[in-house]
Amino acid sequence: MLKGFLVICVLAGLTTSISLPQTPLSSGFSVNVSAFLTSLPEWTRRWSESWLDSMASNSNSSNDIPAYVFEFAPVVHLFSGEQFWPCDMAEHLEHVTPHLNYTPISASPSNCNISSLNKLNQYNGGRFVYLMSDDNVEERPDWLGGEKNIPISPEKPFHQLPGGQQNQQQPIRSGKRGRLSGGRSDAPAVLVLVDKGDGIVDAFWFFFYSYNLGNKVFNVRFGNHIGDWEHSLVRFHNGKPQKVFVSEHYFGQAYTYDAVEKIGKRPVIYSAVGTHAMYATPGFQPYILPFGVLHDQTNRGPLWDPALNTLSYTYNYSSDILLPSTHNPTAATEWFYFNGHWGDKHYPLSDARQYEFAGEYHYVSGPLGPRFKHLGRRRVCQGRYTDPCVIRNWLPSERSLDDVRELERLWDRNHVTGVESDPPYM
């Protein structure tokens, strides 16, 4: 704030010392400087008024995170047999080298950390910059697996199922802001709070992994990539949770808050083994690609409470301004503005690690970051505005492997024989 205001003074050619009030913009700061603004040249006044307006609209009084966001924060069951656990994005950056497509960038090492990552945007806008692993990923270096970040599980979590049913476990202890006793990972989650106006607030919870292990089709694995950003969204209206969205590959699923499983008041979501796609139930999770039926698998493995270790921010999607919250006022924001990919570019077929089948590749490119997850979405679903957004008020039943095999047989029959029929609702 101070830095931006001094820029205004410099642009105006002012040398007079300005005493800035310590109150937020919404508490009358713009009134205090109105006389100063009218004294500026017209072009400078337009720029500075625009800047002040964007700062005012971006902040509540202190960029604080309302207590209800933590009270209803999701908890995540990771898969019990997971090999690639949550990771710290800062540590991830220590093991990669920026490339412009396949060419190493002769950039300073200081450009590849969370406080300066956006500097890589100087290379063709950053969109074709890839953070390529310094190690052969097929040798599975320790940093890729994140084993040290496995959450410390709380004692016997108590799951509140829809309809008031409960499982046979004992209640867990609650702490400040509804946090659980245990369940902490050394890998911080990222909370991005977006005020949509009219009492609507979206709390985006982002989870980072250094590696995504793809699924198999016909016993052949597809879709591995370095770097993996997953997210869930809890939408509030006037401080009350209304909807929950979980990301699943290129799509996702939305539910009413009342429909989802909970621990106390907190939604329970499930991270699939390898891919880390997020679901609202445990079990086998089928999804359809053009060449066949794939499936993820979730279960009640280690329970992760992201609220115990979080980098939290507020974001104004109109002005594209991300600010650290008062919970971590010195947190870096530069990483958020990196326009490139958080992993390798898909390997060429000349690479022995790569193969292709039906247009799908063993290794695909790493993902873009949270800024590109449609944070300004009007509906809770992350797809295009023209795509349907179905909000379920019920949870699907838990599927077995036999259920998935039946779906695969139906898909094979339809595509081999040409018979047209709708698959079971998925």
Short mmCIF file of C-alpha atoms in Angstrom, two decimals:
data_model
loop_
_atom_site.label_atom_id
_atom_site.label_comp_id
_atom_site.label_asym_id
_atom_site.label_seq_id
_atom_site.Cartn_x
_atom_site.Cartn_y
_atom_site.Cartn_z
CA MET A 1 0.00 0.00 0.00
CA LEU A 2 2.68 2.50 1.05
CA LYS A 3 4.88 1.51 -1.87
CA GLY A 4 2.06 2.10 -4.34
CA PHE A 5 1.20 5.47 -2.83
CA LEU A 6 4.81 6.63 -3.03
CA VAL A 7 4.79 5.70 -6.71
CA ILE A 8 1.89 8.11 -7.18
CA CYS A 9 3.92 10.83 -5.51
CA VAL A 10 6.93 10.18 -7.71
CA LEU A 11 4.84 10.21 -10.88
CA ALA A 12 3.42 13.55 -9.89
CA GLY A 13 6.88 14.96 -9.33
CA LEU A 14 6.20 15.68 -5.67
CA THR A 15 8.95 16.12 -3.13
CA THR A 16 6.80 17.07 -0.18
CA SER A 17 6.72 14.56 2.65
CA ILE A 18 3.32 12.90 2.90
CA SER A 19 1.99 11.63 6.23
CA LEU A 20 -0.16 8.58 5.61
CA PRO A 21 -2.95 7.65 8.01
CA GLN A 22 -2.86 4.15 9.42
CA THR A 23 -6.51 3.44 8.72
CA PRO A 24 -7.72 1.18 5.90
CA LEU A 25 -9.02 2.66 2.66
CA SER A 26 -12.59 1.72 3.52
CA SER A 27 -12.33 3.80 6.73
CA GLY A 28 -11.87 7.15 5.01
CA PHE A 29 -8.38 7.13 3.54
CA SER A 30 -9.63 8.19 0.09
CA VAL A 31 -11.39 11.19 1.66
CA ASN A 32 -8.20 12.27 3.40
CA VAL A 33 -6.28 12.34 0.11
CA SER A 34 -9.01 13.66 -2.18
CA ALA A 35 -7.57 17.16 -2.16
CA PHE A 36 -4.17 15.73 -3.00
CA LEU A 37 -5.58 13.75 -5.92
CA THR A 38 -7.31 16.75 -7.45
CA SER A 39 -3.99 18.57 -7.52
CA LEU A 40 -2.36 15.93 -9.71
CA PRO A 41 -2.03 16.13 -13.50
CA GLU A 42 -5.03 14.50 -15.19
CA TRP A 43 -3.21 11.35 -16.43
CA THR A 44 -1.62 10.78 -13.03
CA ARG A 45 -4.93 11.35 -11.26
CA ARG A 46 -6.68 8.74 -13.42
CA TRP A 47 -3.96 6.17 -12.70
CA SER A 48 -3.86 6.84 -8.98
CA GLU A 49 -7.63 6.87 -8.55
CA SER A 50 -7.81 3.54 -10.38
CA TRP A 51 -5.12 2.11 -8.12
CA LEU A 52 -6.80 3.36 -4.95
CA ASP A 53 -10.17 2.01 -6.07
CA SER A 54 -8.71 -1.42 -6.75
CA MET A 55 -7.01 -1.45 -3.35
CA ALA A 56 -10.22 -0.42 -1.61
CA SER A 57 -12.33 -3.04 -3.36
CA ASN A 58 -9.75 -5.72 -2.69
CA SER A 59 -9.69 -5.37 1.06
CA ASN A 60 -11.99 -5.83 3.95
CA SER A 61 -10.60 -3.88 6.88
CA SER A 62 -7.48 -5.99 7.37
CA ASN A 63 -7.35 -8.78 4.78
CA ASP A 64 -8.26 -11.10 7.62
CA ILE A 65 -9.80 -14.51 7.05
CA PRO A 66 -13.23 -14.75 8.73
CA ALA A 67 -13.40 -17.34 11.49
CA TYR A 68 -16.16 -19.22 9.70
CA VAL A 69 -13.77 -20.14 6.86
CA PHE A 70 -11.71 -22.21 9.30
CA GLU A 71 -14.77 -23.43 11.17
CA PHE A 72 -16.02 -25.09 7.97
CA ALA A 73 -12.64 -25.87 6.39
CA PRO A 74 -12.50 -29.27 4.63
CA VAL A 75 -10.44 -32.18 5.89
CA VAL A 76 -8.87 -34.63 3.46
CA HIS A 77 -8.50 -38.39 3.65
CA LEU A 78 -5.38 -39.33 1.69
CA PHE A 79 -5.18 -42.86 0.33
CA SER A 80 -3.66 -45.41 2.68
CA GLY A 81 -1.40 -46.83 -0.05
CA GLU A 82 -0.33 -43.46 -1.46
CA GLN A 83 3.24 -43.13 -2.74
CA PHE A 84 3.18 -39.42 -3.60
CA TRP A 85 2.15 -37.35 -0.60
CA PRO A 86 1.50 -33.61 -0.20
CA CYS A 87 4.56 -31.45 -0.86
CA ASP A 88 5.84 -27.97 -0.08
CA MET A 89 5.93 -25.91 -3.27
CA ALA A 90 8.97 -24.02 -1.97
CA GLU A 91 10.93 -27.25 -1.62
CA HIS A 92 9.69 -28.41 -5.03
CA LEU A 93 11.32 -25.36 -6.61
CA GLU A 94 14.70 -26.41 -5.23
CA HIS A 95 14.68 -29.48 -7.50
CA VAL A 96 13.64 -28.00 -10.83
CA THR A 97 15.20 -25.83 -13.55
CA PRO A 98 13.16 -23.42 -15.68
CA HIS A 99 12.99 -24.31 -19.37
CA LEU A 100 11.48 -22.43 -22.29
CA ASN A 101 9.83 -25.43 -23.88
CA TYR A 102 12.78 -27.87 -23.88
CA THR A 103 15.57 -25.29 -23.66
CA PRO A 104 17.07 -24.46 -20.24
CA ILE A 105 16.72 -20.82 -19.29
CA SER A 106 19.92 -19.15 -18.24
CA ALA A 107 18.10 -17.40 -15.43
CA SER A 108 19.45 -16.63 -12.00
CA PRO A 109 18.70 -19.38 -9.45
CA SER A 110 17.02 -16.67 -7.41
CA ASN A 111 14.29 -16.54 -10.07
CA CYS A 112 13.12 -20.01 -9.10
CA ASN A 113 11.72 -19.52 -5.62
CA ILE A 114 8.32 -18.52 -4.31
CA SER A 115 9.41 -14.88 -3.82
CA SER A 116 10.53 -14.30 -7.41
CA LEU A 117 8.95 -16.98 -9.59
CA ASN A 118 6.94 -14.38 -11.52
CA LYS A 119 10.20 -13.05 -13.01
CA LEU A 120 10.12 -16.04 -15.33
CA ASN A 121 7.20 -14.37 -17.11
CA GLN A 122 9.75 -12.22 -18.94
CA TYR A 123 10.35 -15.20 -21.24
CA ASN A 124 7.58 -14.98 -23.83
CA GLY A 125 5.07 -14.12 -21.13
CA GLY A 126 5.94 -17.26 -19.14
CA ARG A 127 3.23 -19.45 -20.64
CA PHE A 128 5.78 -21.76 -22.29
CA VAL A 129 8.06 -21.92 -19.27
CA TYR A 130 8.26 -25.37 -17.67
CA LEU A 131 9.83 -26.21 -14.32
CA MET A 132 11.69 -29.34 -15.40
CA SER A 133 12.88 -31.86 -12.82
CA ASP A 134 16.63 -31.96 -12.20
CA ASP A 135 16.30 -35.71 -11.52
CA ASN A 136 15.09 -38.61 -13.60
CA VAL A 137 11.60 -38.98 -12.19
CA GLU A 138 11.56 -42.70 -12.89
CA GLU A 139 14.28 -43.09 -10.27
CA ARG A 140 11.78 -41.71 -7.75
CA PRO A 141 13.93 -39.20 -5.80
CA ASP A 142 12.78 -38.64 -2.22
CA TRP A 143 11.55 -35.08 -2.81
CA LEU A 144 9.07 -36.37 -5.38
CA GLY A 145 7.28 -38.64 -2.90
CA GLY A 146 6.93 -36.23 0.02
CA GLU A 147 6.88 -39.06 2.53
CA LYS A 148 8.03 -36.76 5.32
CA ASN A 149 4.80 -34.79 4.84
CA ILE A 150 2.42 -37.63 5.71
CA PRO A 151 -0.06 -36.10 8.17
CA ILE A 152 0.05 -37.09 11.81
CA SER A 153 -3.38 -38.68 12.08
CA PRO A 154 -5.72 -37.56 14.85
CA GLU A 155 -7.13 -40.12 17.22
CA LYS A 156 -10.22 -41.94 15.90
CA PRO A 157 -11.99 -39.31 13.79
CA PHE A 158 -15.76 -39.22 14.12
CA HIS A 159 -17.51 -39.08 10.74
CA GLN A 160 -20.97 -37.55 10.53
CA LEU A 161 -22.70 -39.07 7.52
CA PRO A 162 -25.65 -37.49 5.70
CA GLY A 163 -28.96 -38.21 7.39
CA GLY A 164 -27.41 -38.21 10.85
CA GLN A 165 -25.75 -41.61 10.57
CA GLN A 166 -22.40 -42.04 12.24
CA ASN A 167 -19.59 -44.53 11.90
CA GLN A 168 -18.29 -46.49 14.85
CA GLN A 169 -15.30 -44.29 15.64
CA GLN A 170 -15.06 -42.00 18.65
CA PRO A 171 -15.22 -38.22 18.45
CA ILE A 172 -11.96 -36.36 17.99
CA ARG A 173 -11.01 -33.33 20.01
CA SER A 174 -11.63 -29.93 18.49
CA GLY A 175 -9.27 -27.02 18.85
CA LYS A 176 -9.24 -23.35 17.87
CA ARG A 177 -11.42 -22.48 14.85
CA GLY A 178 -12.75 -26.02 14.70
CA ARG A 179 -9.34 -27.52 14.01
CA LEU A 180 -8.63 -31.13 14.68
CA SER A 181 -6.14 -32.53 17.15
CA GLY A 182 -3.53 -33.95 14.79
CA GLY A 183 -3.77 -34.33 11.06
CA ARG A 184 -1.04 -31.76 10.42
CA SER A 185 1.23 -32.04 7.38
CA ASP A 186 4.52 -30.20 7.01
CA ALA A 187 3.40 -29.38 3.48
CA PRO A 188 1.33 -26.19 3.68
CA ALA A 189 -2.01 -25.96 1.94
CA VAL A 190 -2.92 -22.69 0.20
CA LEU A 191 -6.15 -20.89 1.06
CA VAL A 192 -7.35 -18.22 -1.38
CA LEU A 193 -10.41 -16.28 -0.24
CA VAL A 194 -12.45 -14.53 -2.92
CA ASP A 195 -15.28 -12.15 -2.05
CA LYS A 196 -17.83 -12.29 -4.89
CA GLY A 197 -20.14 -9.64 -3.44
CA ASP A 198 -23.76 -9.91 -2.30
CA GLY A 199 -22.62 -11.93 0.73
CA ILE A 200 -21.00 -14.67 -1.39
CA VAL A 201 -17.49 -15.70 -0.37
CA ASP A 202 -15.53 -18.54 -1.98
CA ALA A 203 -12.83 -20.29 0.04
CA PHE A 204 -10.50 -22.11 -2.34
CA TRP A 205 -8.27 -24.72 -0.69
CA PHE A 206 -5.32 -25.71 -2.88
CA PHE A 207 -3.18 -28.78 -2.34
CA PHE A 208 0.21 -29.24 -3.98
CA TYR A 209 1.98 -32.50 -4.84
CA SER A 210 5.31 -32.84 -6.62
CA TYR A 211 4.16 -35.81 -8.69
CA ASN A 212 1.00 -37.16 -10.26
CA LEU A 213 0.94 -40.90 -10.98
CA GLY A 214 -1.54 -41.55 -13.78
CA ASN A 215 -4.03 -44.38 -14.05
CA LYS A 216 -3.89 -47.52 -16.19
CA VAL A 217 -5.93 -48.55 -19.22
CA PHE A 218 -5.45 -52.09 -20.52
CA ASN A 219 -2.71 -52.33 -17.87
CA VAL A 220 -0.84 -49.43 -19.50
CA ARG A 221 -0.26 -46.28 -17.45
CA PHE A 222 -1.08 -42.81 -18.81
CA GLY A 223 -1.00 -39.26 -17.52
CA ASN A 224 2.07 -39.04 -15.27
CA HIS A 225 3.32 -35.51 -14.68
CA ILE A 226 5.58 -33.44 -12.45
CA GLY A 227 3.76 -30.98 -10.22
CA ASP A 228 0.10 -31.36 -9.28
CA TRP A 229 -2.37 -28.72 -8.06
CA GLU A 230 -5.73 -29.94 -6.74
CA HIS A 231 -8.41 -27.92 -5.04
CA SER A 232 -11.71 -27.85 -3.26
CA LEU A 233 -14.05 -24.92 -2.83
CA VAL A 234 -16.46 -24.09 -0.03
CA ARG A 235 -18.93 -21.37 -1.01
CA PHE A 236 -20.46 -19.26 1.76
CA HIS A 237 -23.45 -16.95 1.72
CA ASN A 238 -23.62 -14.50 4.61
CA GLY A 239 -21.13 -16.60 6.53
CA LYS A 240 -22.97 -19.91 6.12
CA PRO A 241 -21.65 -22.78 3.99
CA GLN A 242 -23.87 -23.49 0.99
CA LYS A 243 -21.93 -25.61 -1.53
CA VAL A 244 -18.78 -27.71 -1.80
CA PHE A 245 -16.85 -28.35 -5.01
CA VAL A 246 -14.10 -30.95 -5.47
CA SER A 247 -11.76 -31.04 -8.48
CA GLU A 248 -11.48 -34.27 -10.46
CA HIS A 249 -9.02 -34.24 -13.35
CA TYR A 250 -10.35 -31.84 -16.01
CA PHE A 251 -13.72 -31.56 -14.34
CA GLY A 252 -15.17 -31.96 -10.86
CA GLN A 253 -18.34 -32.35 -8.85
CA ALA A 254 -20.41 -29.93 -6.77
CA TYR A 255 -22.59 -30.76 -3.78
CA THR A 256 -24.74 -28.91 -1.32
CA TYR A 257 -23.02 -28.51 2.02
CA ASP A 258 -25.75 -30.54 3.72
CA ALA A 259 -25.14 -33.49 1.38
CA VAL A 260 -21.47 -34.11 2.11
CA GLU A 261 -19.92 -36.23 4.83
CA LYS A 262 -18.58 -34.24 7.77
CA ILE A 263 -16.40 -34.37 10.83
CA GLY A 264 -18.28 -32.04 13.12
CA LYS A 265 -19.10 -29.13 10.80
CA ARG A 266 -16.22 -29.74 8.43
CA PRO A 267 -16.66 -31.35 5.00
CA VAL A 268 -14.74 -34.58 4.41
CA ILE A 269 -13.15 -35.08 1.00
CA TYR A 270 -11.08 -37.93 -0.39
CA SER A 271 -7.85 -37.75 -2.37
CA ALA A 272 -7.39 -40.50 -4.96
CA VAL A 273 -4.24 -42.59 -4.95
CA GLY A 274 -1.62 -41.32 -7.40
CA THR A 275 -3.72 -38.75 -9.26
CA HIS A 276 -4.93 -36.91 -6.13
CA ALA A 277 -8.27 -36.20 -7.81
CA MET A 278 -10.78 -35.25 -5.14
CA TYR A 279 -14.05 -37.00 -4.36
CA ALA A 280 -16.79 -36.82 -1.78
CA THR A 281 -16.85 -40.57 -1.03
CA PRO A 282 -14.43 -43.45 -0.52
CA GLY A 283 -14.28 -46.34 -2.96
CA PHE A 284 -13.69 -46.77 -6.69
CA GLN A 285 -14.36 -43.68 -8.77
CA PRO A 286 -14.90 -44.33 -12.51
CA TYR A 287 -14.59 -41.64 -15.14
CA ILE A 288 -14.75 -41.80 -18.93
CA LEU A 289 -12.12 -40.70 -21.43
CA PRO A 290 -12.50 -41.04 -25.21
CA PHE A 291 -10.62 -44.33 -25.29
CA GLY A 292 -12.08 -46.07 -22.28
CA VAL A 293 -13.22 -46.13 -18.66
CA LEU A 294 -10.60 -45.29 -16.06
CA HIS A 295 -11.01 -45.29 -12.33
CA ASP A 296 -9.52 -43.63 -9.28
CA GLN A 297 -9.55 -45.15 -5.82
CA THR A 298 -10.08 -43.44 -2.48
CA ASN A 299 -10.27 -44.65 1.11
CA ARG A 300 -10.05 -43.45 4.69
CA GLY A 301 -6.28 -43.28 4.83
CA PRO A 302 -4.33 -40.64 6.80
CA LEU A 303 -6.51 -37.67 7.69
CA TRP A 304 -5.07 -34.32 6.66
CA ASP A 305 -6.25 -31.12 8.29
CA PRO A 306 -5.09 -28.34 5.92
CA ALA A 307 -6.11 -25.62 8.39
CA LEU A 308 -3.24 -26.60 10.69
CA ASN A 309 -0.62 -25.47 8.18
CA THR A 310 -1.91 -22.98 5.62
CA LEU A 311 -0.68 -20.06 3.58
CA SER A 312 -3.78 -17.86 3.42
CA TYR A 313 -4.56 -15.02 1.04
CA THR A 314 -7.36 -12.78 -0.17
CA TYR A 315 -7.80 -12.28 -3.90
CA ASN A 316 -9.62 -9.71 -5.99
CA TYR A 317 -10.20 -11.39 -9.35
CA SER A 318 -11.28 -8.13 -11.01
CA SER A 319 -8.01 -6.33 -10.29
CA ASP A 320 -5.95 -9.55 -10.13
CA ILE A 321 -4.50 -8.58 -6.75
CA LEU A 322 -3.50 -11.29 -4.27
CA LEU A 323 -2.70 -10.18 -0.72
CA PRO A 324 -1.41 -12.25 2.20
CA SER A 325 -3.86 -12.44 5.07
CA THR A 326 -3.12 -11.22 8.56
CA HIS A 327 -2.44 -14.82 9.59
CA ASN A 328 0.75 -14.69 7.49
CA PRO A 329 1.32 -11.04 6.53
CA THR A 330 4.80 -11.65 5.09
CA ALA A 331 3.83 -14.62 2.90
CA ALA A 332 5.17 -14.44 -0.65
CA THR A 333 2.72 -13.71 -3.46
CA GLU A 334 5.07 -13.73 -6.48
CA TRP A 335 4.67 -17.48 -7.05
CA PHE A 336 0.95 -16.93 -7.68
CA TYR A 337 1.65 -14.77 -10.74
CA PHE A 338 3.91 -17.28 -12.48
CA ASN A 339 2.26 -17.93 -15.87
CA GLY A 340 4.06 -21.18 -16.62
CA HIS A 341 3.88 -24.86 -15.76
CA TRP A 342 4.84 -26.36 -12.42
CA GLY A 343 6.49 -29.40 -14.01
CA ASP A 344 8.10 -30.89 -17.08
CA LYS A 345 6.86 -30.41 -20.60
CA HIS A 346 5.56 -33.71 -21.99
CA TYR A 347 8.50 -35.78 -23.09
CA PRO A 348 9.00 -36.27 -26.84
CA LEU A 349 8.49 -39.77 -28.23
CA SER A 350 12.24 -39.93 -28.77
CA ASP A 351 12.57 -40.08 -24.97
CA ALA A 352 12.70 -43.70 -23.76
CA ARG A 353 10.29 -42.86 -20.93
CA GLN A 354 7.55 -41.74 -23.30
CA TYR A 355 4.91 -43.63 -25.28
CA GLU A 356 1.58 -42.79 -26.87
CA PHE A 357 -1.68 -44.67 -27.42
CA ALA A 358 -4.90 -43.32 -28.91
CA GLY A 359 -3.66 -39.77 -28.47
CA GLU A 360 -2.84 -40.25 -24.77
CA TYR A 361 0.71 -40.07 -23.41
CA HIS A 362 2.58 -41.80 -20.61
CA TYR A 363 3.99 -38.40 -19.52
CA VAL A 364 2.03 -35.19 -19.97
CA SER A 365 2.94 -31.60 -19.15
CA GLY A 366 2.83 -30.20 -15.64
CA PRO A 367 -0.11 -27.98 -14.65
CA LEU A 368 -0.59 -24.25 -14.39
CA GLY A 369 -1.00 -22.78 -10.92
CA PRO A 370 -4.02 -21.72 -8.81
CA ARG A 371 -4.45 -18.39 -10.62
CA PHE A 372 -5.67 -20.36 -13.65
CA LYS A 373 -8.40 -22.30 -11.81
CA HIS A 374 -11.22 -19.86 -12.62
CA LEU A 375 -11.15 -18.11 -9.26
CA GLY A 376 -13.71 -15.60 -10.49
CA ARG A 377 -16.25 -18.28 -11.40
CA ARG A 378 -19.87 -17.32 -10.87
CA ARG A 379 -20.96 -20.90 -10.33
CA VAL A 380 -19.11 -23.32 -8.09
CA CYS A 381 -18.16 -25.61 -10.99
CA GLN A 382 -14.84 -24.85 -12.65
CA GLY A 383 -15.80 -25.46 -16.28
CA ARG A 384 -16.88 -22.97 -18.91
CA TYR A 385 -19.94 -20.88 -18.13
CA THR A 386 -21.76 -22.66 -20.95
CA ASP A 387 -21.10 -26.08 -19.40
CA PRO A 388 -23.76 -27.60 -17.14
CA CYS A 389 -23.13 -27.28 -13.41
CA VAL A 390 -25.01 -30.01 -11.56
CA ILE A 391 -25.13 -29.58 -7.80
CA ARG A 392 -25.98 -32.82 -6.05
CA ASN A 393 -27.93 -32.84 -2.83
CA TRP A 394 -27.01 -36.48 -2.24
CA LEU A 395 -23.86 -38.59 -2.14
CA PRO A 396 -23.36 -41.43 -4.62
CA SER A 397 -23.12 -44.90 -3.13
CA GLU A 398 -19.68 -46.35 -2.61
CA ARG A 399 -18.61 -48.33 -5.68
CA SER A 400 -16.70 -51.58 -5.70
CA LEU A 401 -14.17 -52.79 -8.25
CA ASP A 402 -16.89 -55.06 -9.66
CA ASP A 403 -19.03 -51.97 -10.35
CA VAL A 404 -16.15 -50.42 -12.28
CA ARG A 405 -15.57 -53.61 -14.27
CA GLU A 406 -19.25 -53.62 -15.25
CA LEU A 407 -18.95 -50.05 -16.49
CA GLU A 408 -15.89 -51.06 -18.51
CA ARG A 409 -17.81 -53.97 -20.09
CA LEU A 410 -20.69 -51.65 -21.00
CA TRP A 411 -18.31 -49.14 -22.55
CA ASP A 412 -16.47 -51.83 -24.52
CA ARG A 413 -19.75 -53.31 -25.80
CA ASN A 414 -21.10 -49.93 -26.89
CA HIS A 415 -17.92 -48.95 -28.72
CA VAL A 416 -17.14 -52.32 -30.28
CA THR A 417 -20.65 -53.16 -31.47
CA GLY A 418 -21.76 -49.61 -32.14
CA VAL A 419 -24.75 -50.00 -29.79
CA GLU A 420 -25.75 -46.61 -28.44
CA SER A 421 -26.87 -46.54 -24.84
CA ASP A 422 -26.36 -44.20 -21.93
CA PRO A 423 -23.86 -45.37 -19.30
CA PRO A 424 -24.99 -45.47 -15.69
CA TYR A 425 -25.07 -42.02 -14.07
CA MET A 426 -21.56 -41.25 -12.92
#
